[in-house]
């Protein structure tokens, strides 16, 4: 309650300023932790309206809708899941366009390798990973496997922003283990997962 009261006071104080975006995100997190999906989506929508170019907002909105979709039943469930995936696909589309524009500017025409700027490559990698994670959450393993594989193709070296190759490889490894492909999972872990 104290956290919620603090956030409400700050939101009243900074409603239209850019500082409010952080408070809206925190407010969304609080609502999500209480299982109030609608309030969380509203808070994330308000944060997204203050920062429409922020690629983190569609991920938050999509994640909440996935959780809400999995927690409900009936026809509303399908609509929520489709809407959630659309947030991930929108971010992927924007990141892919920026990446391919950077690749074409360098005269390259391939998905693999060290092309584009680190920033566009990182953004595309995160978008692919989030899309794969969404499909994995829905137990659509064939789709998640493909997108995790694209993360591994794209992440052929460690970027300055961080490296999610290990996470993607681990998730592929669990999919392979669940399907009984223990040897392939072991080889993948030897190649990508470092302890």
Short mmCIF file of C-alpha atoms in Angstrom, two decimals:
data_model
loop_
_atom_site.label_atom_id
_atom_site.label_comp_id
_atom_site.label_asym_id
_atom_site.label_seq_id
_atom_site.Cartn_x
_atom_site.Cartn_y
_atom_site.Cartn_z
CA UNK A 1 0.00 0.00 0.00
CA UNK A 2 2.80 2.43 0.83
CA UNK A 3 4.43 1.83 -2.54
CA UNK A 4 1.14 2.36 -4.35
CA UNK A 5 0.50 5.59 -2.43
CA UNK A 6 3.98 6.91 -3.23
CA UNK A 7 3.55 6.12 -6.91
CA UNK A 8 0.13 7.81 -7.03
CA UNK A 9 1.53 10.98 -5.45
CA UNK A 10 4.42 11.05 -7.92
CA UNK A 11 2.10 10.45 -10.88
CA UNK A 12 -0.13 13.34 -9.79
CA UNK A 13 2.95 15.53 -9.48
CA UNK A 14 4.60 14.62 -12.82
CA UNK A 15 1.64 13.54 -14.95
CA UNK A 16 2.70 15.06 -18.29
CA UNK A 17 6.47 15.23 -17.85
CA UNK A 18 8.93 12.60 -19.16
CA UNK A 19 9.84 11.70 -15.56
CA UNK A 20 6.37 10.18 -15.21
CA UNK A 21 7.23 7.34 -17.61
CA UNK A 22 9.34 5.60 -14.97
CA UNK A 23 6.57 5.95 -12.42
CA UNK A 24 4.04 4.55 -14.88
CA UNK A 25 6.29 1.54 -15.50
CA UNK A 26 6.74 0.97 -11.76
CA UNK A 27 3.00 1.36 -11.26
CA UNK A 28 2.45 -1.24 -13.97
CA UNK A 29 4.85 -3.61 -12.22
CA UNK A 30 2.97 -3.18 -8.93
CA UNK A 31 -0.38 -3.86 -10.61
CA UNK A 32 1.08 -6.88 -12.40
CA UNK A 33 2.40 -8.31 -9.13
CA UNK A 34 -1.13 -8.05 -7.73
CA UNK A 35 -2.63 -9.76 -10.78
CA UNK A 36 -4.42 -6.60 -11.97
CA UNK A 37 -3.64 -7.08 -15.65
CA UNK A 38 -5.90 -4.32 -16.98
CA UNK A 39 -4.41 -1.71 -14.66
CA UNK A 40 -0.91 -2.87 -15.56
CA UNK A 41 -1.65 -2.57 -19.29
CA UNK A 42 -3.09 0.92 -18.74
CA UNK A 43 0.03 2.01 -16.86
CA UNK A 44 2.33 0.61 -19.55
CA UNK A 45 0.21 2.28 -22.26
CA UNK A 46 0.61 5.63 -20.50
CA UNK A 47 4.37 5.11 -20.28
CA UNK A 48 4.46 4.16 -23.96
CA UNK A 49 2.58 7.34 -24.89
CA UNK A 50 5.32 9.39 -23.21
CA UNK A 51 8.10 7.42 -24.97
CA UNK A 52 6.67 6.00 -28.21
CA UNK A 53 10.12 5.11 -29.61
CA UNK A 54 11.19 3.10 -26.55
CA UNK A 55 11.51 -0.54 -27.61
CA UNK A 56 11.05 -1.76 -24.03
CA UNK A 57 7.38 -0.71 -23.87
CA UNK A 58 6.00 -3.20 -26.44
CA UNK A 59 7.82 -5.97 -24.56
CA UNK A 60 6.14 -4.97 -21.30
CA UNK A 61 2.72 -4.65 -22.92
CA UNK A 62 3.10 -7.96 -24.75
CA UNK A 63 4.30 -9.77 -21.64
CA UNK A 64 1.32 -8.61 -19.58
CA UNK A 65 -1.11 -9.64 -22.31
CA UNK A 66 0.54 -13.05 -22.59
CA UNK A 67 0.23 -13.55 -18.84
CA UNK A 68 -3.38 -12.36 -18.87
CA UNK A 69 -4.17 -14.57 -21.86
CA UNK A 70 -2.71 -17.62 -20.16
CA UNK A 71 -4.62 -16.85 -16.96
CA UNK A 72 -8.03 -16.55 -18.64
CA UNK A 73 -10.16 -18.96 -20.65
CA UNK A 74 -12.54 -18.73 -23.57
CA UNK A 75 -12.45 -16.60 -26.69
CA UNK A 76 -10.91 -13.64 -24.86
CA UNK A 77 -7.82 -15.75 -24.27
CA UNK A 78 -7.09 -16.08 -27.98
CA UNK A 79 -7.59 -12.38 -28.62
CA UNK A 80 -5.19 -11.47 -25.81
CA UNK A 81 -2.54 -13.89 -27.02
CA UNK A 82 -2.77 -12.62 -30.60
CA UNK A 83 -2.55 -9.05 -29.37
CA UNK A 84 0.47 -9.90 -27.22
CA UNK A 85 2.30 -11.58 -30.09
CA UNK A 86 1.51 -8.55 -32.25
CA UNK A 87 3.48 -6.35 -29.82
CA UNK A 88 6.49 -8.66 -30.14
CA UNK A 89 6.12 -8.84 -33.92
CA UNK A 90 5.88 -5.05 -34.19
CA UNK A 91 9.14 -4.62 -32.30
CA UNK A 92 10.77 -7.33 -34.40
CA UNK A 93 9.61 -5.65 -37.62
CA UNK A 94 11.01 -2.26 -36.59
CA UNK A 95 14.31 -3.74 -35.41
CA UNK A 96 14.68 -5.86 -38.56
CA UNK A 97 14.00 -2.87 -40.82
CA UNK A 98 16.63 -0.79 -39.01
CA UNK A 99 19.14 -3.64 -39.13
CA UNK A 100 18.63 -4.42 -42.81
CA UNK A 101 18.82 -0.73 -43.67
CA UNK A 102 22.22 -0.62 -41.93
CA UNK A 103 23.30 -3.83 -43.69
CA UNK A 104 22.28 -2.52 -47.11
CA UNK A 105 24.17 0.70 -46.43
CA UNK A 106 27.33 -1.40 -46.09
CA UNK A 107 26.62 -3.33 -49.29
CA UNK A 108 25.94 -6.63 -47.51
CA UNK A 109 22.97 -8.91 -48.13
CA UNK A 110 23.11 -11.64 -45.51
CA UNK A 111 21.53 -12.27 -42.12
CA UNK A 112 24.65 -13.83 -40.63
CA UNK A 113 27.87 -12.22 -39.59
CA UNK A 114 29.13 -8.88 -38.36
CA UNK A 115 26.97 -6.42 -40.29
CA UNK A 116 25.10 -3.31 -39.30
CA UNK A 117 25.92 -1.24 -36.27
CA UNK A 118 26.20 -2.83 -32.86
CA UNK A 119 23.11 -0.89 -31.78
CA UNK A 120 20.88 -2.16 -34.60
CA UNK A 121 22.25 -5.69 -34.21
CA UNK A 122 21.61 -5.62 -30.47
CA UNK A 123 18.06 -4.33 -30.96
CA UNK A 124 17.29 -7.04 -33.53
CA UNK A 125 18.79 -9.72 -31.28
CA UNK A 126 16.65 -8.61 -28.33
CA UNK A 127 13.52 -8.48 -30.52
CA UNK A 128 14.20 -12.00 -31.82
CA UNK A 129 14.84 -13.27 -28.30
CA UNK A 130 11.63 -11.69 -26.95
CA UNK A 131 9.60 -13.15 -29.79
CA UNK A 132 11.16 -16.58 -29.20
CA UNK A 133 10.52 -16.27 -25.47
CA UNK A 134 6.86 -15.42 -26.10
CA UNK A 135 6.43 -18.49 -28.30
CA UNK A 136 8.29 -20.60 -25.72
CA UNK A 137 5.93 -19.34 -22.99
CA UNK A 138 3.01 -20.47 -25.16
CA UNK A 139 4.69 -23.88 -25.66
CA UNK A 140 5.01 -23.28 -29.41
CA UNK A 141 8.42 -24.91 -29.40
CA UNK A 142 8.84 -25.19 -33.16
CA UNK A 143 8.52 -21.40 -33.52
CA UNK A 144 10.59 -20.59 -30.46
CA UNK A 145 13.33 -22.95 -31.67
CA UNK A 146 13.54 -21.08 -34.99
CA UNK A 147 13.78 -17.64 -33.40
CA UNK A 148 16.29 -18.75 -30.75
CA UNK A 149 18.32 -20.18 -33.65
CA UNK A 150 18.27 -16.78 -35.37
CA UNK A 151 19.57 -15.22 -32.16
CA UNK A 152 22.48 -17.66 -32.22
CA UNK A 153 23.15 -16.90 -35.90
CA UNK A 154 23.12 -13.16 -35.30
CA UNK A 155 25.12 -13.25 -32.09
CA UNK A 156 28.38 -14.58 -33.43
CA UNK A 157 30.43 -12.50 -31.01
CA UNK A 158 29.93 -10.64 -27.74
CA UNK A 159 28.46 -7.17 -28.20
CA UNK A 160 29.29 -4.21 -26.01
CA UNK A 161 25.68 -4.10 -24.73
CA UNK A 162 25.64 -7.68 -23.50
CA UNK A 163 25.25 -11.13 -24.84
CA UNK A 164 22.10 -13.23 -24.73
CA UNK A 165 23.55 -16.09 -26.75
CA UNK A 166 23.88 -18.17 -23.59
CA UNK A 167 20.20 -17.60 -22.70
CA UNK A 168 19.02 -18.50 -26.20
CA UNK A 169 21.27 -21.58 -26.29
CA UNK A 170 20.03 -22.71 -22.88
CA UNK A 171 16.39 -22.37 -23.99
CA UNK A 172 17.10 -24.34 -27.18
CA UNK A 173 18.88 -26.93 -25.05
CA UNK A 174 15.80 -27.37 -22.83
CA UNK A 175 13.57 -27.75 -25.91
CA UNK A 176 15.94 -30.40 -27.31
CA UNK A 177 16.11 -32.25 -23.99
CA UNK A 178 12.32 -32.28 -23.74
CA UNK A 179 12.14 -33.81 -27.20
CA UNK A 180 14.74 -36.46 -26.32
CA UNK A 181 17.66 -35.07 -28.36
CA UNK A 182 20.15 -35.29 -25.49
CA UNK A 183 23.30 -35.51 -27.62
CA UNK A 184 22.47 -32.43 -29.70
CA UNK A 185 21.58 -30.54 -26.51
CA UNK A 186 24.94 -31.53 -24.97
CA UNK A 187 26.87 -30.32 -28.05
CA UNK A 188 24.97 -27.06 -28.03
CA UNK A 189 25.72 -26.48 -24.37
CA UNK A 190 29.42 -27.21 -24.92
CA UNK A 191 29.54 -24.61 -27.70
CA UNK A 192 27.50 -21.75 -26.25
CA UNK A 193 27.04 -22.13 -22.50
CA UNK A 194 29.98 -21.01 -20.38
CA UNK A 195 30.07 -21.34 -16.61
#
